[in-house]
Amino acid sequence: MTRLANKVSLVIGGVGGIGGAVSQRFASEGAQVYATSRKGAESQPDLAGMGSIHTIQADASNNIDLQRVFEEIRSEQGRIDVLVVNAGLSEYALLGDISEDHFDRTFGLNVRSLVFATREAIDLMQPGGAIVLIGSIAGDIGTKGYGVYGATKAAVRSFTRTWANELAPKGIRVNVVSPGPTDTAMMAAASQEIRDALSSMIPLGRMGRPDEVAAAVLFLASDESSFTTGAELVVDGGMAQV
Ligand SMILES: NC(=O)c1ccc[n+]([C@@H]2O[C@H](COP(=O)([O-])OP(=O)(O)OC[C@H]3O[C@@H](n4cnc5c(N)ncnc54)[C@H](OP(=O)(O)O)[C@@H]3O)[C@@H](O)[C@H]2O)c1
């Protein structure tokens, strides 16, 4: 499969979970993939063995780390064709329990890092480029205990619309993939009670798999979606759709 043949791709948070599945799928479609992670390749030895995936240790919330990532891609490739911003965190806190730390940590990674990583990346992007942000159906629904997380993902949906408009004259498309509950470490951290409750709310009767989200990201990253920008592609087994 060669839907991303010779495309230089950067997946921020591209080693574990959904981001790891995206990196693997992109590599299998012919892309040269740069995948960042706080831990580097050690967390996913499978990825380290894939020739077209280059893992870089970098904390997405650290500007110095990000600058190093962009410098490396600039000197090795001179361009980015596809940017995926996947790094994100989710923590439970009812309104009465929201601490400043929880708020700053969640907005700091899910929104602030996403904004500044995307701002830096566009200097390396050209007409035909594609940006795919990872949102969540939590941005559209009011899941108890996930108010701050949901607000960060609503912000991601909003940036998608604005940046699609701003970058259209440059020939760069911007879209968002919004997963529902997906079986990753993030979801494993939730209690069994929360996992069961979530599964019972999904019309297809189960959580999603990271590779199912990666397939949606691939569509929006590839030329198959050449007339799609500013859009949200929801991958949630119908949870927030019916
Ligand atoms: N799983 C779900 O049910 C679900 C549903 C809707 C949306 N999402 C969204 O999908 C995205 C991926 O989630 P996931 O479920 O795959 O979560 P995960 O298994 O916890 O993985 C989180 C990813 O973010 C990276 N990351 C976290 N903090 C980082 C940082 N400071 N710098 C760089 N990378 C960082 C992690 O890499 P390292 O730990 O290696 O740094 C990892 O790749 C997130 O944006 C999440 O909000 C997930």
XYZ file of N, CA and C and ligand atoms in Angstrom:
774
model
N 0.851 -1.194 0.000
C 0.000 0.000 0.000
C 0.885 1.243 0.000
N 0.510 2.222 -0.790
C 1.397 3.372 -0.949
C 0.643 4.694 -0.908
N -0.349 4.766 -0.049
C -1.139 5.997 -0.020
C -0.364 7.192 0.522
N 0.759 6.911 1.219
C 1.587 8.015 1.717
C 3.018 7.878 1.184
N 3.152 7.350 -0.011
C 4.497 7.100 -0.551
C 5.341 8.364 -0.521
N 6.526 8.253 0.082
C 7.513 9.342 0.160
C 7.058 10.565 0.943
N 5.965 10.452 1.659
C 5.518 11.597 2.471
C 6.307 11.608 3.780
N 6.795 12.773 4.137
C 7.488 12.934 5.418
C 6.424 13.275 6.459
N 6.307 12.411 7.467
C 5.231 12.562 8.451
C 5.818 12.718 9.844
N 5.206 13.600 10.616
C 5.583 13.754 12.020
C 4.358 13.427 12.865
N 4.509 12.452 13.759
C 3.424 12.100 14.669
C 3.886 12.461 16.080
N 3.293 13.490 16.630
C 3.673 13.929 17.978
C 2.895 13.080 18.981
N 3.636 12.350 19.799
C 3.004 11.310 20.618
C 2.739 10.117 19.727
N 3.786 9.674 19.022
C 3.592 8.677 17.955
C 4.161 7.310 18.264
N 4.377 7.017 19.545
C 5.004 5.724 19.848
C 4.021 4.737 20.482
N 3.219 5.193 21.455
C 2.283 4.253 22.091
C 0.852 4.511 21.670
N -0.062 3.636 22.074
C -1.502 3.835 21.910
C -1.916 4.174 20.485
N -2.828 5.126 20.363
C -3.347 5.524 19.046
C -2.216 6.065 18.174
N -1.335 6.887 18.761
C -0.239 7.464 17.981
C 0.694 6.391 17.432
N 0.937 5.349 18.210
C 1.784 4.247 17.732
C 1.128 3.528 16.564
N -0.198 3.343 16.652
C -0.918 2.696 15.547
C -0.863 3.562 14.295
N -0.936 4.887 14.476
C -0.853 5.800 13.331
C 0.531 5.681 12.684
N 1.579 5.692 13.508
C 2.939 5.601 12.957
C 3.115 4.311 12.154
N 2.626 3.209 12.717
C 2.779 1.923 12.016
C 2.000 1.914 10.704
N 0.780 2.453 10.741
C -0.051 2.454 9.528
C 0.580 3.353 8.463
N 1.073 4.506 8.889
C 1.711 5.422 7.937
C 2.933 4.749 7.300
N 3.741 4.085 8.133
C 4.945 3.423 7.592
C 4.541 2.345 6.592
N 3.464 1.629 6.897
C 3.047 0.554 5.983
C 2.493 1.124 4.680
N 2.156 2.426 4.692
C 1.656 3.086 3.471
C 2.761 3.866 2.770
N 4.002 3.639 3.165
C 5.126 4.205 2.424
C 5.688 5.509 2.955
N 5.182 5.988 4.103
C 5.678 7.271 4.630
C 7.000 7.093 5.369
N 7.756 8.183 5.393
C 8.896 8.293 6.307
C 8.334 8.916 7.580
N 8.356 8.198 8.682
C 7.662 8.668 9.886
C 8.648 9.083 10.968
N 8.440 10.285 11.493
C 9.134 10.727 12.703
C 8.104 10.659 13.827
N 8.394 9.866 14.850
C 7.441 9.654 15.945
C 8.076 10.099 17.246
N 7.418 11.054 17.934
C 7.991 11.525 19.196
C 7.310 10.851 20.382
N 8.072 10.787 21.464
C 7.576 10.207 22.710
C 8.466 10.712 23.834
N 7.906 10.851 25.034
C 8.757 11.251 26.162
C 9.803 10.184 26.451
N 9.443 8.927 26.191
C 10.349 7.835 26.556
C 11.217 7.379 25.395
N 10.954 7.879 24.194
C 11.690 7.378 23.040
C 11.182 6.002 22.662
N 11.984 5.240 21.942
C 11.536 3.966 21.381
C 11.397 2.875 22.420
N 11.997 3.081 23.613
C 12.067 1.958 24.552
C 10.689 1.436 24.956
N 9.660 2.343 24.903
C 8.328 1.914 25.313
C 7.677 1.016 24.260
N 8.169 1.014 23.044
C 7.571 0.227 21.967
C 8.671 -0.347 21.096
N 9.338 -1.403 21.533
C 10.446 -1.949 20.754
C 10.035 -2.340 19.328
N 8.750 -2.691 19.139
C 8.272 -3.068 17.798
C 8.494 -1.943 16.799
N 8.214 -0.688 17.273
C 8.351 0.457 16.381
C 9.807 0.705 16.030
N 10.685 0.525 17.031
C 12.107 0.801 16.801
C 12.648 -0.061 15.678
N 12.056 -1.254 15.514
C 12.544 -2.175 14.478
C 12.044 -1.838 13.089
N 11.108 -0.884 12.973
C 10.557 -0.580 11.637
C 11.406 0.508 10.991
N 12.042 0.159 9.863
C 13.021 1.037 9.236
C 12.521 2.419 8.932
N 11.250 2.563 8.537
C 10.786 3.880 8.112
C 10.194 4.686 9.264
N 10.286 4.175 10.488
C 9.851 4.958 11.650
C 11.069 5.353 12.466
N 11.243 6.663 12.587
C 12.372 7.183 13.356
C 11.803 7.763 14.638
N 12.090 7.152 15.788
C 11.545 7.664 17.043
C 12.488 8.698 17.643
N 11.900 9.755 18.172
C 12.686 10.827 18.788
C 12.165 11.047 20.207
N 13.077 11.035 21.160
C 12.685 11.323 22.543
C 12.421 12.827 22.650
N 11.194 13.206 22.982
C 10.860 14.629 23.113
C 9.559 14.767 23.892
N 9.568 15.663 24.866
C 8.352 15.969 25.613
C 7.604 17.056 24.830
N 6.385 16.748 24.411
C 5.638 17.692 23.567
C 5.345 18.999 24.295
N 5.400 18.989 25.618
C 5.107 20.232 26.330
C 6.375 21.049 26.601
N 7.495 20.604 26.025
C 8.764 21.313 26.233
C 9.226 21.915 24.893
N 9.249 23.255 24.827
C 9.565 23.916 23.555
C 10.958 23.598 23.040
N 11.908 23.420 23.971
C 13.285 23.118 23.536
C 13.317 21.747 22.861
N 12.602 20.791 23.446
C 12.514 19.460 22.832
C 11.899 19.569 21.432
N 10.811 20.347 21.341
C 10.124 20.450 20.042
C 11.029 21.092 18.991
N 11.761 22.134 19.398
C 12.672 22.793 18.442
C 13.682 21.784 17.900
N 14.176 20.916 18.796
C 15.151 19.891 18.389
C 14.526 18.941 17.354
N 13.259 18.590 17.570
C 12.568 17.700 16.631
C 12.476 18.367 15.255
N 12.047 19.645 15.241
C 11.871 20.318 13.946
C 13.219 20.536 13.255
N 14.259 20.828 14.040
C 15.595 21.006 13.433
C 16.069 19.716 12.790
N 15.819 18.604 13.489
C 16.253 17.307 12.948
C 15.533 17.012 11.626
N 14.230 17.256 11.593
C 13.481 16.978 10.359
C 13.913 17.954 9.260
N 14.134 19.217 9.645
C 14.558 20.221 8.659
C 15.879 19.804 8.009
N 16.833 19.339 8.837
C 18.145 19.024 8.266
C 18.119 17.695 7.510
N 17.284 16.746 7.934
C 17.276 15.444 7.247
C 16.345 15.417 6.034
N 15.222 16.154 6.104
C 14.201 16.036 5.040
C 13.868 17.373 4.379
N 14.020 18.459 5.137
C 13.710 19.775 4.586
C 12.238 20.103 4.512
N 11.396 19.189 4.954
C 9.953 19.466 4.851
C 9.153 18.478 5.704
N 7.905 18.867 5.992
C 6.925 17.946 6.593
C 5.709 17.950 5.667
N 5.272 16.759 5.242
C 4.067 16.668 4.413
C 2.814 16.425 5.249
N 2.990 15.642 6.318
C 1.836 15.297 7.161
C 2.215 15.489 8.625
N 1.399 16.245 9.333
C 1.582 16.422 10.779
C 0.382 15.817 11.502
N 0.645 14.968 12.479
C -0.421 14.456 13.351
C -0.069 14.851 14.780
N -0.985 15.560 15.439
C -0.745 15.914 16.849
C -1.668 15.043 17.700
N -1.062 14.055 18.320
C -1.822 13.036 19.050
C -1.616 13.100 20.564
N -0.455 13.609 21.009
C -0.138 13.561 22.443
C -1.257 14.217 23.246
N -1.717 13.519 24.252
C -2.786 14.067 25.065
C -2.903 13.302 26.372
N -3.531 13.938 27.345
C -3.758 13.239 28.611
C -5.173 13.511 29.084
N -5.657 12.568 29.879
C -7.027 12.635 30.380
C -7.025 12.223 31.847
N -7.569 13.073 32.696
C -7.645 12.764 34.128
C -9.053 13.058 34.624
N -9.484 12.268 35.588
C -10.828 12.414 36.148
C -10.839 13.486 37.235
N -11.752 14.443 37.149
C -11.932 15.412 38.239
C -13.309 16.063 38.095
N -14.169 15.819 39.082
C -15.453 16.528 39.114
C -15.190 18.002 39.386
N -16.143 18.854 39.037
C -15.934 20.303 39.169
C -15.355 20.702 40.524
N -15.916 20.151 41.594
C -15.467 20.527 42.933
C -14.042 20.103 43.233
N -13.498 19.205 42.440
C -12.145 18.683 42.693
C -11.106 19.208 41.697
N -11.507 20.087 40.791
C -10.548 20.563 39.786
C -9.481 21.422 40.466
N -8.236 20.977 40.368
C -7.126 21.750 40.948
C -6.456 22.561 39.838
N -5.687 23.556 40.244
C -4.964 24.353 39.240
C -3.973 23.466 38.489
N -3.342 22.535 39.206
C -2.385 21.625 38.553
C -3.060 20.785 37.477
N -4.206 20.220 37.840
C -4.956 19.389 36.882
C -5.315 20.222 35.651
N -5.812 21.426 35.881
C -6.217 22.296 34.775
C -5.011 22.626 33.889
N -3.908 23.070 34.539
C -2.736 23.503 33.758
C -2.095 22.331 33.009
N -2.043 21.171 33.664
C -1.430 19.997 33.018
C -2.230 19.595 31.785
N -3.561 19.580 31.931
C -4.410 19.098 30.836
C -4.429 20.101 29.682
N -4.660 21.377 30.002
C -4.629 22.385 28.928
C -3.209 22.544 28.378
N -2.205 22.362 29.257
C -0.817 22.540 28.827
C -0.425 21.571 27.727
N -0.797 20.312 27.868
C -0.452 19.338 26.823
C -1.482 19.347 25.695
N -2.759 19.190 26.051
C -3.780 18.967 25.018
C -4.043 20.192 24.145
N -3.785 21.393 24.689
C -4.075 22.612 23.913
C -2.790 23.404 23.637
N -2.098 23.805 24.693
C -0.934 24.689 24.498
C 0.129 24.023 23.603
N 0.476 22.781 23.926
C 1.501 22.097 23.134
C 1.043 21.903 21.695
N -0.236 21.578 21.552
C -0.781 21.359 20.198
C -0.688 22.640 19.366
N -0.989 23.772 20.004
C -0.950 25.048 19.277
C 0.482 25.353 18.827
N 1.441 25.240 19.751
C 2.792 25.691 19.395
C 3.520 24.685 18.511
N 3.188 23.401 18.663
C 3.775 22.415 17.745
C 3.272 22.660 16.327
N 1.981 22.940 16.198
C 1.421 23.168 14.861
C 1.981 24.462 14.277
N 2.113 25.489 15.108
C 2.664 26.767 14.631
C 4.065 26.559 14.050
N 4.890 25.773 14.743
C 6.258 25.535 14.251
C 6.258 24.679 12.990
N 5.374 23.695 12.946
C 5.377 22.740 11.828
C 5.040 23.407 10.506
N 4.163 24.415 10.534
C 3.704 24.947 9.235
C 4.844 25.617 8.459
N 5.915 26.030 9.159
C 7.074 26.586 8.440
C 7.698 25.554 7.506
N 7.511 24.273 7.842
C 8.127 23.206 7.042
C 7.130 22.575 6.063
N 5.902 23.107 6.058
C 4.874 22.468 5.212
C 4.659 23.260 3.927
N 4.232 22.523 2.900
C 4.054 23.104 1.568
C 2.646 22.801 1.063
N 2.261 23.385 -0.073
C 0.956 23.039 -0.656
C 0.835 21.526 -0.811
N -0.335 21.006 -0.474
C -0.536 19.551 -0.500
C -0.372 18.934 0.880
N 0.106 19.749 1.840
C 0.314 19.243 3.197
C -1.001 18.976 3.916
N -0.927 18.096 4.914
C -2.131 17.754 5.688
C -1.795 17.732 7.168
N -2.676 18.349 7.945
C -2.551 18.324 9.411
C -3.764 17.573 9.954
N -3.495 16.590 10.803
C -4.590 15.863 11.453
C -4.399 15.986 12.961
N -5.372 16.604 13.607
C -5.340 16.744 15.058
C -6.182 15.619 15.665
N -5.812 15.212 16.879
C -6.613 14.178 17.538
C -7.466 14.835 18.621
N -8.770 14.798 18.396
C -9.719 15.354 19.351
C -10.318 14.250 20.195
N -11.600 14.372 20.477
C -12.318 13.337 21.236
C -13.796 13.684 21.218
N -14.639 12.651 21.262
C -16.066 12.952 21.405
C -16.341 13.617 22.753
N -15.363 13.540 23.681
C -15.534 14.218 24.970
C -15.699 15.725 24.782
N -15.266 16.240 23.638
C -15.433 17.666 23.362
C -16.873 18.028 23.031
N -17.690 17.015 22.715
C -19.075 17.263 22.290
C -20.098 16.859 23.326
N -19.693 15.987 24.253
C -20.669 15.486 25.217
C -20.192 15.854 26.621
N -21.045 15.710 27.596
C -20.699 16.162 28.946
C -20.433 15.007 29.894
N -19.324 14.311 29.673
C -19.014 13.146 30.518
C -18.638 13.605 31.925
N -19.373 13.111 32.913
C -19.096 13.511 34.303
C -17.643 13.247 34.655
N -16.993 14.219 35.272
C -15.609 14.040 35.725
C -14.564 14.360 34.675
N -14.999 14.637 33.458
C -14.027 14.927 32.393
C -14.265 16.310 31.778
N -14.656 17.248 32.629
C -14.971 18.596 32.151
C -13.770 19.306 31.560
N -12.630 19.240 32.242
C -11.446 19.938 31.739
C -10.951 19.252 30.465
N -10.908 17.942 30.483
C -10.485 17.198 29.287
C -11.407 17.534 28.108
N -12.721 17.489 28.352
C -13.669 17.779 27.278
C -13.475 19.184 26.722
N -13.184 20.132 27.609
C -12.981 21.513 27.155
C -11.722 21.612 26.277
N -10.686 20.839 26.615
C -9.485 20.884 25.759
C -9.809 20.341 24.366
N -10.637 19.317 24.321
C -10.926 18.703 23.014
C -11.904 19.568 22.204
N -12.778 20.313 22.898
C -13.619 21.284 22.189
C -12.736 22.366 21.579
N -11.662 22.735 22.298
C -10.726 23.724 21.755
C -10.034 23.173 20.506
N -9.686 21.896 20.528
C -9.027 21.291 19.358
C -9.968 21.341 18.153
N -11.262 21.058 18.406
C -12.243 21.127 17.302
C -12.306 22.554 16.744
N -12.271 23.528 17.630
C -12.354 24.924 17.215
C -11.115 25.340 16.418
N -9.928 24.966 16.909
C -8.703 25.311 16.162
C -8.718 24.688 14.759
N -9.282 23.498 14.667
C -9.335 22.834 13.351
C -10.061 23.710 12.334
N -11.193 24.267 12.749
C -11.963 25.117 11.831
C -11.163 26.372 11.444
N -10.592 27.021 12.452
C -9.897 28.283 12.190
C -8.655 28.065 11.327
N -7.864 27.056 11.687
C -6.623 26.821 10.940
C -6.910 26.314 9.523
N -8.008 25.548 9.361
C -8.378 25.111 8.004
C -8.613 26.339 7.134
N -9.273 27.329 7.709
C -9.571 28.560 6.981
C -8.282 29.346 6.710
N -7.445 29.469 7.742
C -6.215 30.253 7.593
C -5.219 29.614 6.629
N -5.150 28.274 6.622
C -4.112 27.587 5.840
C -4.578 27.149 4.453
N -5.878 27.298 4.181
C -6.385 26.910 2.851
C -5.649 27.640 1.722
N -5.378 28.944 1.854
C -4.664 29.624 0.750
C -3.257 29.068 0.519
N -2.697 28.416 1.539
C -1.371 27.803 1.379
C -1.469 26.366 0.871
N -2.686 25.881 0.658
C -2.852 24.511 0.152
C -2.652 23.451 1.219
N -2.788 23.863 2.486
C -2.632 22.898 3.586
C -4.012 22.629 4.193
N -4.353 21.348 4.297
C -5.647 20.977 4.879
C -5.487 20.659 6.366
N -6.528 20.963 7.134
C -6.505 20.693 8.577
C -7.816 20.005 8.962
N -7.708 18.829 9.560
C -8.894 18.093 9.985
C -8.655 17.484 11.364
N -9.730 17.016 11.981
C -9.609 16.402 13.309
C -10.281 15.030 13.300
N -9.603 14.066 13.904
C -10.214 12.753 14.152
C -10.594 12.702 15.627
N -11.858 12.415 15.889
C -12.336 12.368 17.271
C -12.752 10.953 17.646
N -11.879 10.268 18.391
C -12.235 8.913 18.805
C -13.237 8.939 19.950
N -13.974 7.832 20.067
C -14.682 7.515 21.297
C -13.772 6.617 22.111
N -14.321 5.943 23.136
C -13.484 5.078 23.973
C -12.699 4.064 23.134
N -11.404 4.085 23.294
C -10.498 3.263 22.491
C -9.561 2.532 23.438
N -9.319 1.266 23.137
C -8.582 0.418 24.070
C -7.080 0.714 24.053
N -6.662 1.637 24.885
C -5.243 1.996 25.005
C -4.911 2.125 26.493
N -3.655 2.492 26.769
C -3.247 2.677 28.167
C -4.100 3.748 28.839
N -4.478 4.778 28.060
C -5.304 5.847 28.635
C -6.606 5.273 29.174
N -7.209 4.382 28.409
C -8.482 3.797 28.828
C -8.257 2.749 29.914
N -7.122 2.066 29.862
C -6.826 1.058 30.888
C -6.721 1.712 32.267
N -6.385 3.003 32.281
C -6.232 3.702 33.556
C -7.583 3.968 34.223
N -8.665 3.890 33.438
C -9.995 4.113 34.017
C -10.429 2.861 34.793
N -11.319 3.031 35.767
C -11.779 1.879 36.554
C -12.628 0.956 35.680
N -12.746 -0.303 36.112
C -13.563 -1.261 35.361
C -14.998 -0.762 35.278
N -15.453 -0.105 36.345
C -16.819 0.428 36.361
C -17.010 1.450 35.229
N -16.029 2.344 35.082
C -16.127 3.355 34.016
C -16.036 2.677 32.646
N -15.139 1.710 32.508
C -14.985 1.020 31.214
C -16.287 0.313 30.819
N -16.895 -0.381 31.798
C -18.144 -1.100 31.502
C -19.260 -0.125 31.145
N -19.307 0.972 31.895
C -20.364 1.966 31.634
C -20.192 2.545 30.232
N -18.948 2.820 29.846
C -18.696 3.383 28.517
C -19.092 2.382 27.432
N -18.656 1.125 27.595
C -18.959 0.117 26.562
C -20.464 -0.029 26.376
N -21.212 0.064 27.485
C -22.668 -0.124 27.378
C -23.325 1.035 26.628
N -22.613 2.156 26.495
C -23.185 3.317 25.782
C -22.816 3.330 24.297
N -22.029 2.346 23.853
C -21.560 2.344 22.467
C -22.456 1.425 21.628
N -23.167 1.980 20.623
C -24.064 1.135 19.822
C -23.385 -0.112 19.263
N -22.133 -0.021 18.843
C -21.471 -1.214 18.298
C -21.026 -2.182 19.405
N -21.242 -1.805 20.668
C -21.110 -2.747 21.773
C -19.704 -3.032 22.265
N -18.752 -2.247 21.858
C -17.367 -2.470 22.295
C -16.580 -1.193 22.140
N -15.396 -1.176 22.761
C -14.490 -0.041 22.542
C -13.808 -0.181 21.181
N -13.284 0.932 20.710
C -12.542 0.904 19.457
C -11.121 0.402 19.667
N -10.489 0.045 18.554
C -9.073 -0.350 18.584
C -8.238 0.781 17.995
N -6.987 0.930 18.478
C -6.130 1.991 17.930
C -6.007 1.934 16.403
N -5.976 0.727 15.826
C -5.817 0.653 14.363
C -7.046 1.183 13.636
N -8.225 1.129 14.293
C -9.433 1.674 13.661
C -9.382 3.201 13.631
N -8.775 3.793 14.656
C -8.596 5.253 14.647
C -7.522 5.616 13.616
N -6.477 4.810 13.555
C -5.383 5.088 12.604
C -5.897 5.082 11.163
N -6.867 4.223 10.864
C -7.408 4.167 9.495
C -8.078 5.492 9.129
N -8.754 6.095 10.104
C -9.396 7.391 9.858
C -8.348 8.484 9.686
N -7.299 8.423 10.495
C -6.220 9.415 10.378
C -5.568 9.294 8.999
N -5.354 8.062 8.565
C -4.745 7.844 7.238
C -5.589 8.500 6.143
N -6.896 8.339 6.206
C -7.763 8.931 5.179
C -7.559 10.447 5.113
N -7.554 11.087 6.282
C -7.437 12.556 6.296
C -6.019 13.029 5.983
N -5.038 12.147 6.173
C -3.642 12.507 5.873
C -3.328 12.323 4.393
N -4.086 11.479 3.726
C -3.747 11.113 2.344
C -4.514 11.975 1.334
N -4.124 11.858 0.084
C -4.784 12.636 -0.965
C -6.212 12.161 -1.231
N -6.600 11.030 -0.650
C -7.983 10.565 -0.819
C -8.979 11.554 -0.211
N -8.504 12.391 0.698
C -9.396 13.398 1.310
C -9.048 14.798 0.802
N -8.614 14.878 -0.474
C -8.066 16.139 -0.989
C -9.049 17.316 -0.976
N -10.374 17.033 -0.877
C -11.343 18.142 -0.851
C -11.992 18.280 0.528
N -11.321 17.753 1.548
C -11.871 17.787 2.911
C -10.957 18.603 3.807
N -11.482 19.685 4.343
C -10.708 20.457 5.319
C -11.654 21.101 6.332
N -11.164 21.251 7.560
C -11.975 21.817 8.630
C -12.954 20.816 9.223
N -12.834 19.557 8.806
C -13.844 18.555 9.172
C -13.437 17.729 10.384
N -14.456 17.125 10.982
C -14.239 16.194 12.092
C -14.696 14.816 11.642
N -13.819 13.835 11.787
C -14.178 12.441 11.487
C -14.238 11.710 12.823
N -15.440 11.279 13.172
C -15.660 10.660 14.486
C -15.541 9.149 14.364
N -14.785 8.547 15.286
C -14.573 7.093 15.273
C -14.964 6.595 16.661
N -16.265 6.355 16.854
C -16.751 6.122 18.224
C -17.777 5.017 18.335
N -17.871 4.160 17.315
C -18.859 3.075 17.379
C -20.282 3.602 17.478
N -20.458 4.879 17.142
C -21.789 5.493 17.165
C -22.152 6.169 18.476
N -21.239 6.123 19.447
C -21.588 6.572 20.813
C -22.186 7.972 20.879
N -21.577 8.915 20.172
C -22.064 10.293 20.261
C -22.864 10.673 19.019
N -23.227 9.668 18.195
C -23.862 9.970 16.905
C -25.331 9.611 16.858
N -25.784 8.764 17.763
C -27.173 8.264 17.618
C -28.051 8.785 18.761
N -8.109 6.154 24.353
C -9.262 6.790 24.237
O -10.299 6.295 24.645
C -9.305 8.145 23.576
C -10.562 8.649 23.243
C -10.647 9.885 22.634
C -9.500 10.598 22.352
N -8.292 10.077 22.685
C -7.121 10.891 22.384
O -6.206 10.153 21.612
C -4.884 10.593 21.874
C -4.021 9.413 22.211
O -4.556 8.778 23.334
P -4.228 7.266 23.727
O -5.500 6.666 24.154
O -3.429 6.602 22.684
O -3.398 7.560 25.037
P -2.151 6.847 25.673
O -2.174 5.412 25.388
O -2.114 7.320 27.082
O -1.041 7.547 24.866
C -0.841 8.939 25.013
C 0.114 9.340 23.977
O 0.498 10.678 24.217
C 1.909 10.697 24.381
N 2.230 11.720 25.326
C 1.655 11.967 26.522
N 2.247 13.016 27.079
C 3.209 13.424 26.215
C 4.136 14.460 26.197
N 4.228 15.347 27.210
N 4.987 14.574 25.148
C 4.918 13.707 24.123
N 4.033 12.708 24.061
C 3.197 12.581 25.102
C 2.276 9.328 24.871
O 3.621 9.030 24.601
P 4.729 8.789 25.752
O 4.024 8.310 26.984
O 5.618 7.775 25.156
O 5.359 10.122 25.909
C 1.349 8.496 24.008
O 1.825 8.370 22.687
C -4.987 11.632 22.989
O -4.963 12.928 22.438
C -6.337 11.334 23.591
O -6.899 12.464 24.216
C -8.163 8.865 23.289
